[in-house]
Protein backbone atom coordinates (compact mmCIF):
# COMPACT_ATOMS: atom_id res chain seq x y z
CA UNK A 1 0.00 0.00 0.00
CA UNK A 2 0.94 3.59 -0.45
CA UNK A 3 -1.04 5.80 1.81
CA UNK A 4 -3.72 8.16 0.60
CA UNK A 5 -3.53 11.80 1.53
CA UNK A 6 -6.44 13.47 3.23
CA UNK A 7 -7.88 15.79 0.63
CA UNK A 8 -9.18 18.73 2.59
CA UNK A 9 -11.69 21.33 1.61
CA UNK A 10 -11.93 24.63 3.43
CA UNK A 11 -10.71 23.46 6.79
CA UNK A 12 -8.60 25.99 8.60
CA UNK A 13 -10.52 28.65 10.46
CA UNK A 14 -7.45 30.80 10.86
CA UNK A 15 -7.07 30.88 7.09
CA UNK A 16 -10.40 32.61 6.56
CA UNK A 17 -8.69 35.96 6.31
CA UNK A 18 -8.93 38.65 3.68
CA UNK A 19 -5.96 38.06 1.42
CA UNK A 20 -5.15 41.74 1.12
CA UNK A 21 -4.78 42.04 4.90
CA UNK A 22 -1.29 40.65 4.94
CA UNK A 23 0.86 40.62 1.83
CA UNK A 24 3.93 38.40 2.30
CA UNK A 25 7.33 38.99 0.78
CA UNK A 26 7.35 38.47 -2.99
CA UNK A 27 3.65 39.16 -3.38
CA UNK A 28 1.66 41.00 -6.02
CA UNK A 29 2.41 42.80 -9.25
CA UNK A 30 4.11 45.64 -7.38
CA UNK A 31 7.15 43.38 -7.13
CA UNK A 32 7.91 43.59 -10.86
CA UNK A 33 10.80 45.94 -10.15
CA UNK A 34 12.63 43.10 -8.47
CA UNK A 35 15.04 41.11 -10.62
CA UNK A 36 14.00 37.89 -8.89
CA UNK A 37 10.93 36.03 -10.10
CA UNK A 38 8.12 35.04 -7.76
CA UNK A 39 4.82 33.17 -7.82
CA UNK A 40 1.99 33.41 -5.31
CA UNK A 41 -0.19 30.34 -4.93
CA UNK A 42 -3.55 30.13 -3.18
CA UNK A 43 -4.33 27.06 -1.09
CA UNK A 44 -7.12 26.15 1.29
CA UNK A 45 -5.33 24.48 4.21
CA UNK A 46 -2.18 25.42 6.07
CA UNK A 47 1.07 23.51 6.39
CA UNK A 48 1.65 21.66 9.67
CA UNK A 49 4.41 19.04 9.32
CA UNK A 50 7.65 18.24 7.50
CA UNK A 51 6.99 14.52 8.03
CA UNK A 52 4.31 13.48 5.53
CA UNK A 53 4.57 9.84 6.61
CA UNK A 54 2.84 10.25 9.98
CA UNK A 55 -0.93 10.26 10.47
CA UNK A 56 -0.83 13.99 11.23
CA UNK A 57 1.55 14.81 8.38
CA UNK A 58 -0.42 12.75 5.86
CA UNK A 59 -2.11 15.70 4.12
CA UNK A 60 -1.89 17.35 0.72
CA UNK A 61 -1.31 20.72 2.39
CA UNK A 62 2.01 19.39 3.68
CA UNK A 63 2.93 17.37 0.59
CA UNK A 64 2.77 20.28 -1.84
CA UNK A 65 5.55 22.02 0.11
CA UNK A 66 7.71 19.06 1.12
CA UNK A 67 7.69 18.05 -2.56
CA UNK A 68 9.39 21.33 -3.46
CA UNK A 69 11.76 21.14 -0.50
CA UNK A 70 12.88 17.53 -0.97
CA UNK A 71 14.20 15.44 -3.84
CA UNK A 72 13.03 11.87 -4.44
CA UNK A 73 13.81 8.63 -6.27
CA UNK A 74 10.53 8.55 -8.25
CA UNK A 75 7.59 10.83 -9.01
CA UNK A 76 4.51 10.85 -11.25
CA UNK A 77 4.01 13.19 -14.21
CA UNK A 78 0.71 14.58 -15.49
CA UNK A 79 0.07 11.38 -17.48
CA UNK A 80 0.48 9.29 -14.31
CA UNK A 81 3.67 7.81 -15.69
CA UNK A 82 6.39 7.11 -13.15
CA UNK A 83 9.51 9.22 -13.69
CA UNK A 84 13.00 9.00 -12.22
CA UNK A 85 13.75 11.48 -9.47
CA UNK A 86 17.08 13.14 -8.68
CA UNK A 87 18.22 11.30 -5.52
CA UNK A 88 19.50 8.21 -7.33
CA UNK A 89 18.32 4.90 -8.73
CA UNK A 90 15.99 2.10 -7.66
CA UNK A 91 16.38 -1.41 -9.05
CA UNK A 92 15.19 -4.92 -8.40
CA UNK A 93 18.31 -7.02 -7.91
CA UNK A 94 16.54 -10.29 -7.06
CA UNK A 95 13.06 -11.60 -7.82
CA UNK A 96 12.95 -14.58 -5.45
CA UNK A 97 13.43 -13.44 -2.78
CA UNK A 98 12.50 -9.90 -3.80
CA UNK A 99 15.42 -7.55 -3.18
CA UNK A 100 15.37 -3.85 -4.05
CA UNK A 101 18.53 -1.72 -4.11
CA UNK A 102 18.61 2.06 -3.72
CA UNK A 103 21.75 3.86 -4.88
CA UNK A 104 22.20 7.50 -3.86
CA UNK A 105 23.83 9.99 -6.19
CA UNK A 106 27.12 11.49 -4.99
CA UNK A 107 25.59 14.99 -4.94
CA UNK A 108 22.58 13.92 -2.81
CA UNK A 109 22.98 16.03 0.31
CA UNK A 110 20.88 17.53 3.05
CA UNK A 111 20.87 21.32 3.11
CA UNK A 112 23.34 21.37 6.01
CA UNK A 113 25.87 19.46 3.87
CA UNK A 114 25.27 16.02 5.39
CA UNK A 115 25.07 13.22 2.80
CA UNK A 116 21.69 11.64 2.11
CA UNK A 117 22.22 7.91 2.55
CA UNK A 118 21.12 4.53 3.83
CA UNK A 119 20.41 5.72 7.38
CA UNK A 120 17.74 8.11 6.13
CA UNK A 121 15.94 5.49 4.06
CA UNK A 122 16.31 2.84 6.78
CA UNK A 123 14.63 5.20 9.26
CA UNK A 124 11.78 5.76 6.80
CA UNK A 125 11.36 2.00 6.39
CA UNK A 126 11.34 1.53 10.17
CA UNK A 127 8.88 4.36 10.67
CA UNK A 128 6.28 3.01 8.27
CA UNK A 129 6.78 -0.74 8.68
CA UNK A 130 5.31 -1.13 12.20
CA UNK A 131 7.88 -3.92 12.64
CA UNK A 132 9.58 -2.07 15.48
CA UNK A 133 6.43 -1.12 17.35
CA UNK A 134 5.94 -2.74 20.73
CA UNK A 135 2.34 -1.50 20.99
CA UNK A 136 -0.37 -1.48 18.33
CA UNK A 137 -1.40 2.09 19.04
CA UNK A 138 -0.42 4.92 21.34
CA UNK A 139 -3.09 7.57 21.02
CA UNK A 140 -4.48 10.06 23.49
CA UNK A 141 -8.22 10.61 23.95
CA UNK A 142 -8.16 13.42 21.40
CA UNK A 143 -6.60 11.12 18.80
CA UNK A 144 -3.13 12.65 18.97
CA UNK A 145 -0.03 10.52 19.46
CA UNK A 146 1.11 10.10 23.05
CA UNK A 147 4.77 10.13 23.96
CA UNK A 148 6.34 6.69 24.31
CA UNK A 149 7.98 5.82 27.58
CA UNK A 150 11.35 4.08 27.62
CA UNK A 151 9.67 0.66 27.43
CA UNK A 152 7.44 1.29 24.39
CA UNK A 153 8.11 1.97 20.73
CA UNK A 154 5.42 3.30 18.43
CA UNK A 155 5.96 4.89 15.02
CA UNK A 156 2.74 6.58 13.93
CA UNK A 157 2.56 5.13 10.41
CA UNK A 158 2.20 1.78 8.71
CA UNK A 159 2.34 0.53 5.13
CA UNK A 160 1.83 -3.01 3.95
CA UNK A 161 4.90 -2.96 1.69
CA UNK A 162 7.37 -1.82 4.34
CA UNK A 163 5.87 -4.34 6.76
CA UNK A 164 7.05 -7.09 4.39
CA UNK A 165 10.65 -5.98 4.94
CA UNK A 166 11.40 -7.90 8.12
CA UNK A 167 15.19 -7.90 8.19
CA UNK A 168 17.69 -5.09 8.61
CA UNK A 169 18.88 -4.04 5.13
CA UNK A 170 22.27 -4.55 3.51
CA UNK A 171 24.22 -1.27 3.71
CA UNK A 172 27.38 -0.48 1.74
CA UNK A 173 30.45 0.77 3.61
CA UNK A 174 29.96 4.32 2.36
CA UNK A 175 26.20 4.25 3.02
CA UNK A 176 25.42 5.16 -0.58
CA UNK A 177 23.77 1.82 -1.33
CA UNK A 178 21.06 0.10 0.68
CA UNK A 179 19.26 -3.12 -0.28
CA UNK A 180 15.96 -4.19 1.27
CA UNK A 181 14.77 -7.81 1.21
CA UNK A 182 11.04 -8.51 1.14
CA UNK A 183 9.68 -11.58 2.93
CA UNK A 184 7.09 -11.98 0.15
CA UNK A 185 6.71 -10.70 -3.42
CA UNK A 186 5.34 -7.15 -3.45
CA UNK A 187 3.85 -5.72 -6.62
CA UNK A 188 4.46 -2.04 -5.85
CA UNK A 189 8.11 -2.33 -4.74
CA UNK A 190 9.25 0.46 -7.08
CA UNK A 191 7.24 3.15 -5.26
CA UNK A 192 7.25 1.85 -1.68
CA UNK A 193 10.14 4.06 -0.50
CA UNK A 194 11.51 7.40 -1.67
CA UNK A 195 8.62 8.48 -3.89
CA UNK A 196 7.01 11.89 -4.38
CA UNK A 197 6.59 14.32 -1.50
CA UNK A 198 7.84 11.79 1.05
CA UNK A 199 11.32 11.64 -0.44
CA UNK A 200 13.53 9.77 2.02
CA UNK A 201 11.52 11.12 4.94
CA UNK A 202 13.01 13.23 7.72
CA UNK A 203 16.83 13.46 8.19
CA UNK A 204 18.19 10.64 10.33
CA UNK A 205 21.04 12.76 11.69
CA UNK A 206 18.61 15.42 12.95
CA UNK A 207 16.43 12.73 14.54
CA UNK A 208 19.54 11.38 16.28
CA UNK A 209 20.44 14.87 17.48
CA UNK A 210 16.98 15.50 18.95
CA UNK A 211 16.28 12.01 20.25
CA UNK A 212 19.72 10.77 21.31
CA UNK A 213 21.67 13.98 21.89
CA UNK A 214 24.27 13.19 19.20
CA UNK A 215 25.53 16.32 17.44
CA UNK A 216 27.92 14.74 14.96
CA UNK A 217 25.90 13.79 11.81
CA UNK A 218 27.93 10.68 10.95
CA UNK A 219 27.77 9.39 14.53
CA UNK A 220 24.06 10.17 14.62
CA UNK A 221 23.36 8.24 11.45
CA UNK A 222 25.29 5.25 12.72
CA UNK A 223 23.41 5.39 16.01
CA UNK A 224 20.11 5.24 14.13
CA UNK A 225 21.30 2.24 12.12
CA UNK A 226 22.60 0.50 15.26
CA UNK A 227 19.35 1.07 17.14
CA UNK A 228 17.38 -0.44 14.27
CA UNK A 229 19.76 -3.35 13.80
CA UNK A 230 19.86 -4.15 17.53
CA UNK A 231 16.16 -3.38 18.07
CA UNK A 232 17.21 -1.23 21.02
CA UNK A 233 13.86 -0.45 22.66
CA UNK A 234 15.13 2.37 24.85
CA UNK A 235 16.69 4.26 21.94
CA UNK A 236 13.90 3.44 19.48
CA UNK A 237 11.39 4.80 21.99
CA UNK A 238 13.12 8.19 21.87
CA UNK A 239 13.64 7.98 18.11
CA UNK A 240 9.95 7.22 17.48
CA UNK A 241 8.86 10.14 19.68
CA UNK A 242 10.94 12.55 17.61
CA UNK A 243 9.85 10.97 14.34
CA UNK A 244 6.16 11.12 15.30
CA UNK A 245 5.84 14.76 16.34
CA UNK A 246 9.26 16.42 16.32
CA UNK A 247 8.82 17.85 12.83
CA UNK A 248 5.36 19.33 13.36
CA UNK A 249 4.96 23.12 13.42
CA UNK A 250 2.35 25.68 12.40
CA UNK A 251 4.54 28.81 12.14
CA UNK A 252 8.19 29.53 11.37
CA UNK A 253 10.23 27.42 13.82
CA UNK A 254 13.13 28.97 15.72
CA UNK A 255 14.94 25.63 15.45
CA UNK A 256 16.51 25.60 11.96
CA UNK A 257 17.20 21.87 12.25
CA UNK A 258 13.51 21.26 11.53
CA UNK A 259 13.92 22.87 8.12
CA UNK A 260 16.82 20.70 6.88
CA UNK A 261 15.88 19.44 3.41
CA UNK A 262 17.29 17.77 0.29
CA UNK A 263 15.65 19.78 -2.49
CA UNK A 264 16.06 23.11 -4.27
CA UNK A 265 13.73 25.22 -2.12
CA UNK A 266 14.03 26.20 1.53
CA UNK A 267 11.38 27.62 3.85
CA UNK A 268 12.21 31.21 4.80
CA UNK A 269 8.97 32.53 6.31
CA UNK A 270 5.79 31.06 7.76
CA UNK A 271 3.01 33.12 9.34
CA UNK A 272 0.51 30.82 11.00
CA UNK A 273 -2.66 30.38 8.97
CA UNK A 274 -1.56 33.08 6.51
CA UNK A 275 1.33 32.10 4.23
CA UNK A 276 4.52 30.10 3.75
CA UNK A 277 7.39 31.43 1.65
CA UNK A 278 9.94 29.18 -0.06
CA UNK A 279 13.09 30.51 -1.72
CA UNK A 280 15.74 28.85 -3.85
CA UNK A 281 18.52 27.45 -1.68
CA UNK A 282 21.90 28.52 -3.03
CA UNK A 283 23.51 25.60 -1.16
CA UNK A 284 21.54 23.03 -3.18
CA UNK A 285 23.82 20.93 -5.38
CA UNK A 286 21.32 18.56 -7.00
CA UNK A 287 20.14 18.47 -10.62
CA UNK A 288 16.70 20.11 -10.22
CA UNK A 289 16.86 23.70 -11.45
CA UNK A 290 13.63 25.66 -10.87
CA UNK A 291 13.15 28.87 -12.85
CA UNK A 292 11.24 30.75 -10.12
CA UNK A 293 13.19 32.24 -7.21
CA UNK A 294 10.40 32.62 -4.66
CA UNK A 295 7.17 30.65 -4.19
CA UNK A 296 4.68 31.85 -1.60
CA UNK A 297 1.68 29.71 -0.70
CA UNK A 298 -1.11 31.82 0.76
CA UNK A 299 -3.98 30.34 2.75
CA UNK A 300 -7.68 30.99 2.59
CA UNK A 301 -10.51 28.50 3.01
CA UNK A 302 -12.99 30.56 0.99
CA UNK A 303 -12.77 29.62 -2.71
CA UNK A 304 -14.49 32.82 -3.84
CA UNK A 305 -11.89 34.84 -1.92
CA UNK A 306 -9.25 32.98 -3.94
CA UNK A 307 -10.93 34.02 -7.19
CA UNK A 308 -10.96 37.60 -5.94
CA UNK A 309 -7.26 37.29 -5.12
CA UNK A 310 -6.56 35.98 -8.64
CA UNK A 311 -8.45 38.96 -10.09
CA UNK A 312 -6.53 41.40 -7.87
CA UNK A 313 -3.17 39.91 -8.83
CA UNK A 314 -2.43 38.81 -5.26
CA UNK A 315 -2.50 35.14 -6.26
CA UNK A 316 -1.16 33.72 -9.53
CA UNK A 317 -2.27 30.06 -9.25
CA UNK A 318 -4.86 28.18 -7.23
CA UNK A 319 -6.87 24.95 -7.06
CA UNK A 320 -9.86 25.99 -4.93
CA UNK A 321 -12.78 23.88 -3.84
CA UNK A 322 -14.74 23.62 -7.08
CA UNK A 323 -18.33 24.83 -7.20
CA UNK A 324 -20.46 26.16 -10.04
CA UNK A 325 -20.14 29.70 -8.66
CA UNK A 326 -16.35 29.41 -8.47
CA UNK A 327 -16.13 28.15 -12.06
CA UNK A 328 -18.39 30.89 -13.36
CA UNK A 329 -16.48 33.61 -11.50
CA UNK A 330 -13.11 32.31 -12.72
CA UNK A 331 -14.27 32.08 -16.33
CA UNK A 332 -15.34 35.73 -16.21
CA UNK A 333 -11.79 36.92 -15.46
CA UNK A 334 -9.55 38.35 -18.15
CA UNK A 335 -5.99 37.10 -18.50
CA UNK A 336 -6.78 33.92 -16.57
CA UNK A 337 -6.81 30.28 -17.69
CA UNK A 338 -9.19 27.75 -16.14
CA UNK A 339 -8.41 24.06 -16.61
CA UNK A 340 -11.31 21.82 -15.54
CA UNK A 341 -10.90 18.07 -15.11
CA UNK A 342 -11.68 15.14 -12.85
CA UNK A 343 -9.18 14.93 -10.04
CA UNK A 344 -8.03 11.76 -8.26
CA UNK A 345 -9.85 12.63 -5.07
CA UNK A 346 -13.16 10.92 -4.45
CA UNK A 347 -15.84 11.65 -1.87
CA UNK A 348 -17.01 8.81 0.32
CA UNK A 349 -19.18 8.05 3.30
CA UNK A 350 -17.65 5.85 6.03
CA UNK A 351 -19.15 4.16 9.08
CA UNK A 352 -17.63 3.82 12.54
CA UNK A 353 -17.65 0.18 13.64
CA UNK A 354 -16.10 0.39 17.11
CA UNK A 355 -17.54 3.32 19.07
CA UNK A 356 -20.65 1.68 20.59
CA UNK A 357 -22.73 3.71 18.15
CA UNK A 358 -25.63 2.53 15.98
CA UNK A 359 -23.38 0.70 13.48
CA UNK A 360 -21.29 -1.11 16.10
CA UNK A 361 -22.33 -4.70 16.97
CA UNK A 362 -21.79 -3.85 20.65
CA UNK A 363 -24.72 -1.41 20.48
CA UNK A 364 -26.85 -4.16 18.91
CA UNK A 365 -26.51 -6.77 21.62
CA UNK A 366 -23.26 -8.01 20.13
CA UNK A 367 -25.12 -9.11 17.00
CA UNK A 368 -23.06 -8.33 13.89
CA UNK A 369 -25.96 -9.11 11.55
CA UNK A 370 -28.20 -6.57 13.27
CA UNK A 371 -25.46 -3.93 13.12
CA UNK A 372 -24.95 -4.69 9.45
CA UNK A 373 -28.65 -4.24 8.74
CA UNK A 374 -28.55 -0.81 10.36
CA UNK A 375 -25.58 0.10 8.13
CA UNK A 376 -27.38 -1.31 5.08
CA UNK A 377 -30.45 0.72 5.98
CA UNK A 378 -28.46 3.93 6.16
CA UNK A 379 -26.80 3.22 2.81
CA UNK A 380 -30.27 2.85 1.30
CA UNK A 381 -30.90 6.48 2.21
CA UNK A 382 -27.68 8.07 0.90
CA UNK A 383 -28.88 9.99 -2.19
CA UNK A 384 -25.74 9.61 -4.28
CA UNK A 385 -27.48 10.34 -7.59
CA UNK A 386 -29.13 13.44 -6.13
CA UNK A 387 -25.81 14.67 -4.75
CA UNK A 388 -24.13 14.32 -8.14
CA UNK A 389 -27.07 15.90 -9.97
CA UNK A 390 -27.33 18.97 -7.73
CA UNK A 391 -23.72 19.57 -6.69
CA UNK A 392 -21.33 18.06 -9.26
CA UNK A 393 -23.12 18.21 -12.63
CA UNK A 394 -23.19 22.02 -12.65
CA UNK A 395 -19.38 21.71 -12.86
CA UNK A 396 -19.23 18.67 -15.12
CA UNK A 397 -22.22 17.72 -17.26
CA UNK A 398 -20.77 14.24 -17.75
CA UNK A 399 -20.42 13.54 -14.02
CA UNK A 400 -21.67 10.20 -12.69
CA UNK A 401 -21.66 8.54 -9.30
CA UNK A 402 -18.43 6.78 -8.54
CA UNK A 403 -19.30 3.12 -7.99
CA UNK A 404 -15.85 1.78 -7.10
CA UNK A 405 -13.65 2.01 -4.01
CA UNK A 406 -10.47 1.52 -6.00
CA UNK A 407 -11.05 2.58 -9.62
CA UNK A 408 -11.57 6.00 -11.15
CA UNK A 409 -14.53 6.23 -13.59
CA UNK A 410 -13.19 5.67 -17.10
CA UNK A 411 -10.12 3.74 -15.97
CA UNK A 412 -9.40 0.36 -17.64
CA UNK A 413 -10.82 -1.86 -14.88
CA UNK A 414 -13.70 0.38 -13.78
CA UNK A 415 -16.50 -1.19 -15.82
CA UNK A 416 -15.55 -4.77 -14.97
CA UNK A 417 -15.15 -4.07 -11.25
CA UNK A 418 -18.36 -2.07 -10.89
CA UNK A 419 -20.39 -4.66 -12.78
CA UNK A 420 -19.78 -7.20 -10.02
CA UNK A 421 -18.93 -5.28 -6.83
CA UNK A 422 -22.48 -4.59 -5.61
CA UNK A 423 -21.91 -0.91 -4.78
CA UNK A 424 -24.74 0.41 -6.96
CA UNK A 425 -27.25 -2.12 -5.56
CA UNK A 426 -26.24 -1.46 -1.95
CA UNK A 427 -26.72 2.29 -2.38
CA UNK A 428 -29.85 2.36 -4.53
CA UNK A 429 -32.07 4.77 -2.56
CA UNK A 430 -35.08 2.93 -1.16
CA UNK A 431 -36.58 4.46 1.98
CA UNK A 432 -39.11 1.66 2.45
CA UNK A 433 -36.38 -0.98 2.25
CA UNK A 434 -34.40 1.02 4.81
CA UNK A 435 -37.37 1.08 7.19
CA UNK A 436 -37.76 -2.69 6.78
CA UNK A 437 -34.07 -3.30 7.56
CA UNK A 438 -34.27 -1.14 10.69
CA UNK A 439 -37.34 -3.06 11.84
CA UNK A 440 -35.60 -6.40 11.27
CA UNK A 441 -32.63 -5.12 13.29
CA UNK A 442 -34.88 -3.93 16.11
CA UNK A 443 -33.39 -0.46 15.77
CA UNK A 444 -35.94 2.18 16.70
CA UNK A 445 -35.01 5.67 15.43
CA UNK A 446 -31.23 5.21 15.75
CA UNK A 447 -29.29 8.42 16.34
CA UNK A 448 -26.52 8.97 13.82
CA UNK A 449 -23.83 11.63 14.29
CA UNK A 450 -22.39 12.85 10.97
CA UNK A 451 -18.96 14.50 10.96
CA UNK A 452 -17.73 16.61 8.04
CA UNK A 453 -16.06 19.94 7.32
CA UNK A 454 -18.86 22.35 8.14
CA UNK A 455 -17.02 25.32 6.58
CA UNK A 456 -17.10 23.61 3.18
CA UNK A 457 -20.20 24.66 1.23
CA UNK A 458 -20.25 21.50 -0.89
CA UNK A 459 -20.20 19.27 2.17
CA UNK A 460 -22.86 21.38 3.83
CA UNK A 461 -25.10 20.64 0.86
CA UNK A 462 -24.20 16.93 0.96
CA UNK A 463 -25.01 16.74 4.65
CA UNK A 464 -28.42 18.33 4.16
CA UNK A 465 -29.35 15.98 1.33
CA UNK A 466 -28.29 12.93 3.36
CA UNK A 467 -30.03 14.21 6.49
CA UNK A 468 -33.34 14.78 4.74
CA UNK A 469 -33.27 11.35 3.11
CA UNK A 470 -32.16 9.42 6.21
CA UNK A 471 -34.77 11.02 8.45
CA UNK A 472 -37.50 9.80 6.11
CA UNK A 473 -36.46 6.25 7.00
CA UNK A 474 -36.52 6.94 10.73
CA UNK A 475 -32.92 7.85 11.52
CA UNK A 476 -32.29 10.79 13.85
CA UNK A 477 -29.43 12.78 12.39
CA UNK A 478 -27.12 14.88 14.55
CA UNK A 479 -24.81 17.42 12.93
CA UNK A 480 -21.33 17.13 14.46
CA UNK A 481 -19.58 18.95 11.63
CA UNK A 482 -16.29 20.57 12.56
CA UNK A 483 -13.74 22.81 10.87
CA UNK A 484 -11.09 20.62 12.54
CA UNK A 485 -12.59 17.39 11.21
CA UNK A 486 -9.19 16.01 10.21
CA UNK A 487 -7.93 15.88 13.78
CA UNK A 488 -11.05 13.96 14.87
CA UNK A 489 -10.81 11.09 12.42
CA UNK A 490 -10.87 7.85 14.37
CA UNK A 491 -11.69 9.40 17.76
CA UNK A 492 -15.10 7.68 18.04
CA UNK A 493 -17.12 10.89 18.48
CA UNK A 494 -19.07 10.37 15.25
CA UNK A 495 -20.85 7.52 13.47
CA UNK A 496 -20.57 8.62 9.84
CA UNK A 497 -17.88 10.71 8.19
CA UNK A 498 -17.82 12.56 4.88
CA UNK A 499 -14.45 13.42 3.34
CA UNK A 500 -12.22 12.71 0.35
CA UNK A 501 -9.21 10.54 -0.41
CA UNK A 502 -6.49 11.66 -2.77
CA UNK A 503 -4.03 9.05 -4.00
CA UNK A 504 -0.28 9.46 -3.92
CA UNK A 505 0.24 6.92 -6.70
CA UNK A 506 -1.35 4.33 -8.94
CA UNK A 507 -0.37 1.10 -7.18
CA UNK A 508 -3.05 -1.51 -6.48
CA UNK A 509 -1.82 -1.88 -2.91
CA UNK A 510 -2.99 1.64 -2.02
CA UNK A 511 -6.25 0.03 -0.91
CA UNK A 512 -4.49 -1.60 2.00
CA UNK A 513 -4.33 1.63 3.99
CA UNK A 514 -8.11 2.09 4.02
CA UNK A 515 -9.50 -1.38 4.52
CA UNK A 516 -7.05 -3.61 6.36
CA UNK A 517 -7.65 -4.29 10.05
CA UNK A 518 -5.77 -1.65 12.04
CA UNK A 519 -4.39 0.15 8.95
CA UNK A 520 -3.43 3.82 9.05
CA UNK A 521 -6.45 5.18 7.17
CA UNK A 522 -9.00 2.72 8.57
CA UNK A 523 -10.45 5.34 10.91
CA UNK A 524 -13.78 3.54 11.37
CA UNK A 525 -12.30 0.43 12.96
CA UNK A 526 -13.53 -1.90 10.20
CA UNK A 527 -12.16 -5.43 10.55
CA UNK A 528 -12.75 -8.40 8.27
CA UNK A 529 -10.63 -11.54 8.00
CA UNK A 530 -11.99 -12.10 4.49
CA UNK A 531 -10.99 -8.60 3.40
CA UNK A 532 -7.54 -8.96 4.97
CA UNK A 533 -6.98 -12.21 3.05
CA UNK A 534 -7.88 -10.56 -0.25
CA UNK A 535 -5.51 -7.69 0.56
CA UNK A 536 -2.78 -10.22 1.31
CA UNK A 537 -3.25 -11.68 -2.16
CA UNK A 538 -3.18 -8.21 -3.77
CA UNK A 539 0.21 -7.50 -2.21
CA UNK A 540 1.79 -10.34 -4.16
CA UNK A 541 -0.50 -10.29 -7.21
CA UNK A 542 0.45 -10.38 -10.86
CA UNK A 543 -1.11 -7.94 -13.29
CA UNK A 544 -3.54 -10.46 -14.79
CA UNK A 545 -4.87 -11.32 -11.29
CA UNK A 546 -5.58 -7.82 -10.10
CA UNK A 547 -8.97 -7.15 -11.69
CA UNK A 548 -10.48 -10.29 -10.10
CA UNK A 549 -8.93 -9.52 -6.71
CA UNK A 550 -10.10 -5.90 -6.73
CA UNK A 551 -13.60 -7.07 -7.65
CA UNK A 552 -13.49 -9.57 -4.78
CA UNK A 553 -12.29 -6.85 -2.42
CA UNK A 554 -15.03 -4.43 -3.34
CA UNK A 555 -17.71 -7.13 -3.25
CA UNK A 556 -16.65 -7.97 0.29
CA UNK A 557 -16.82 -4.30 1.29
CA UNK A 558 -20.35 -4.14 -0.11
CA UNK A 559 -21.28 -7.36 1.68
CA UNK A 560 -20.03 -5.90 4.97
CA UNK A 561 -21.71 -2.51 4.35
CA UNK A 562 -18.41 -0.74 4.86
CA UNK A 563 -19.67 2.57 3.46
CA UNK A 564 -19.88 3.95 -0.07
CA UNK A 565 -18.01 6.02 -2.66
CA UNK A 566 -20.05 8.97 -3.89
CA UNK A 567 -18.37 11.01 -6.63
CA UNK A 568 -15.09 11.95 -8.22
CA UNK A 569 -13.98 15.46 -7.31
CA UNK A 570 -14.12 18.02 -10.09
CA UNK A 571 -10.81 19.87 -10.16
CA UNK A 572 -10.21 23.45 -11.25
CA UNK A 573 -6.68 24.68 -11.90
CA UNK A 574 -6.85 28.46 -12.22
CA UNK A 575 -3.84 30.57 -13.12
CA UNK A 576 -2.96 33.96 -14.48
CA UNK A 577 -1.39 34.18 -17.92
CA UNK A 578 1.87 35.45 -16.43
CA UNK A 579 2.63 31.88 -15.29
CA UNK A 580 3.78 29.39 -17.91
CA UNK A 581 4.01 25.57 -17.99
CA UNK A 582 1.22 24.93 -15.49
CA UNK A 583 -0.36 21.48 -15.51
CA UNK A 584 -1.84 19.18 -12.90
CA UNK A 585 -1.66 15.49 -12.19
CA UNK A 586 -4.45 13.51 -10.59
CA UNK A 587 -2.34 12.34 -7.67
CA UNK A 588 -0.67 14.34 -4.93
CA UNK A 589 0.99 16.87 -5.28
CA UNK A 590 -1.43 17.92 -8.08
CA UNK A 591 -0.32 21.09 -9.90
CA UNK A 592 2.99 21.21 -8.04
CA UNK A 593 4.32 18.09 -9.77
CA UNK A 594 6.47 20.07 -12.27
CA UNK A 595 7.30 23.16 -10.20
CA UNK A 596 10.78 23.32 -11.75
CA UNK A 597 9.20 24.08 -15.15
CA UNK A 598 7.16 27.09 -13.99
CA UNK A 599 8.09 30.40 -15.53
CA UNK A 600 6.82 33.96 -15.16
CA UNK A 601 6.83 36.91 -17.50
Coordinates of C-alpha atoms in Angstrom, one line a residue, residues 11-17 46 272-274 299-301 483:
X11 CA -10.7 23.5 6.8
X12 CA -8.6 26.0 8.6
X13 CA -10.5 28.6 10.5
X14 CA -7.5 30.8 10.9
X15 CA -7.1 30.9 7.1
X16 CA -10.4 32.6 6.6
X17 CA -8.7 36.0 6.3
X46 CA -2.2 25.4 6.1
X272 CA 0.5 30.8 11.0
X273 CA -2.7 30.4 9.0
X274 CA -1.6 33.1 6.5
X299 CA -4.0 30.3 2.8
X300 CA -7.7 31.0 2.6
X301 CA -10.5 28.5 3.0
X483 CA -13.7 22.8 10.9

